[in-house]
């Protein structure tokens, strides 16, 4: 089938499936008491991954969909860091024993927007309340434009082993249109600083589908990116959701590439990365064959969580900071999104859980199926259903939905085993959505799935 006909069928808005059920389904029935009960039930011997959300940046990029704002007051930044430390102590006391930590992820916003002593104080609180050792992988998101001059020693003091740097696109026309100016030299310098500080794995984030972006501008960007020689590259499709993210209203919709152009950009950048020797991972990641992520590909260690793809075998994910989400066997719990609400709740009650979702057995199974589709491009539905003790007939309505994907060559079906073809990789979200029992195509306001 030609591209235009495919797009005519599949150009729709779908979740990114960084969780299932998606955050749209969260509500206030999961509150701090529920969360405390879930934390108390974490058994001895379980392992954790920790996510720290820092919702601050030096300036705001118009394309950005993240929960972040500009904050220049050192007092306000320190107050936030103090709240995160208080939250760490309260969560650890609810768990009741020191959990070994497999991974720590400093995300945002821009974590280095916090003063270095504040970051160190948060790190010390983590080390007091959790077991963090040489095997714990510590990762951070870095904005190459605003790297502090003390970054090398700051990152080393935190034990950073992996760094992710935002690029998006190096073309001046695109950078003007997204309110983010960043040179190749700045990016190369930031990658070098992170490496010297101890990061053995460097990721660069690229985005296609941005205003004024073309296949040629992305080609030039990928060439520059390859010269920086990252271990991983993420190639995200621009998610334009101005009804949720007011800052994106600055971006004129008529400047955005259409679905055909988006697909062409994604295909060309993907081909260049693959030809340069990177392995394709899931929907939007690329890694050198020697990188942990490429080695984890095809094994259960490759997971999908709120940060996207990750190599993580921890039993629970615990989030700290405004809007951070915890994923526990019983379900999801999310902190208040607005920083002011988060601070007020922590200062008053020590917890800031605002919403979440308790998983049913069937949710848990659908979550596992969707995660394996997004990570492995393949899943044996009957095997997972049997393991979960759920009747395979639960999925009777799914097979007709998959039929058209199979006819279009995007998936293959062999009994209860579904495998996504290479042509189907850009349509992974469509395949996953067939297992989404909550998706309402009439009301869903997600970003474009391509
Ligand atoms: C949480 S941001 C932090 C990056 C860091 N602050 C920086 O500026 O480099 C991580 C990445 O999310 C991606 N991102 C943010 N908004 C996006 C959007 N609307 N659509 C697609 N990707 C987006 C960008 O690639 C960005 O580098
Ligand atoms: S891309 Fe990074 S610096 Fe820009 S607004 Fe988003 S989080 Fe902040």
XYZ file of N, CA, C and O and ligand atoms in Angstrom, residues 56-66 68 108-110 141 143 145-146 168 180 247, ligand 2:
96
model
N 11.675 23.212 36.339
C 12.165 24.567 36.102
C 13.119 24.603 34.917
O 13.854 23.644 34.676
N 13.103 25.746 34.208
C 14.035 25.971 33.102
C 14.468 27.427 33.123
O 13.806 28.265 33.736
N 15.559 27.729 32.424
C 16.043 29.105 32.340
C 15.108 29.923 31.443
O 14.796 31.056 31.692
N 14.648 29.313 30.347
C 13.648 29.956 29.479
C 12.810 28.830 28.886
O 13.214 27.672 28.937
N 11.641 29.176 28.354
C 10.758 28.118 27.853
C 10.823 27.997 26.335
O 10.721 28.994 25.615
N 11.002 26.787 25.855
C 10.966 26.531 24.410
C 9.489 26.340 24.041
O 8.767 25.634 24.734
N 9.080 26.980 22.945
C 7.636 26.998 22.631
C 7.079 25.624 22.274
O 5.891 25.372 22.402
N 7.951 24.745 21.790
C 7.436 23.429 21.359
C 7.236 22.484 22.553
O 6.584 21.452 22.424
N 7.809 22.836 23.708
C 7.968 21.840 24.768
C 6.645 21.461 25.436
O 5.852 22.321 25.814
N 6.451 20.177 25.580
C 5.224 19.661 26.191
C 5.412 19.288 27.653
O 4.493 18.739 28.272
N 6.598 19.558 28.211
C 6.873 19.092 29.574
C 6.272 20.023 30.619
O 6.016 21.195 30.361
N 6.881 22.321 33.099
C 8.017 23.120 33.547
C 7.690 24.608 33.430
O 6.790 24.990 32.687
N 13.063 16.570 33.886
C 12.406 17.880 34.032
C 11.569 18.217 32.830
O 11.096 17.322 32.129
N 11.528 19.486 32.614
C 12.374 20.611 32.947
C 13.884 20.351 32.801
O 14.315 19.499 32.074
N 14.602 21.128 33.581
C 16.058 21.106 33.512
C 16.600 20.949 34.929
O 16.646 21.925 35.687
N 18.817 14.650 32.672
C 18.496 15.382 31.438
C 19.208 16.731 31.484
O 19.155 17.424 32.505
N 20.115 20.471 29.476
C 19.905 21.435 28.401
C 21.276 22.006 28.055
O 21.868 22.745 28.844
N 22.317 24.348 26.431
C 22.462 25.813 26.375
C 22.702 26.416 27.747
O 23.132 27.556 27.857
N 22.331 25.697 28.798
C 22.358 26.325 30.123
C 23.194 25.514 31.115
O 22.929 25.538 32.308
N 16.795 18.659 19.281
C 15.600 18.903 18.458
C 16.005 19.054 16.987
O 15.922 18.122 16.229
N 14.122 28.249 20.461
C 15.243 27.547 21.109
C 16.452 27.639 20.190
O 16.469 27.033 19.123
N 1.929 27.274 25.844
C 3.092 27.883 25.174
C 3.169 27.471 23.704
O 3.707 28.178 22.881
S 12.953 21.598 26.061
Fe 14.051 21.605 28.005
S 14.650 23.788 28.306
Fe 13.093 23.775 26.731
S 11.193 24.159 27.907
Fe 11.411 21.918 27.651
S 12.378 21.238 29.469
Fe 12.717 23.472 29.381
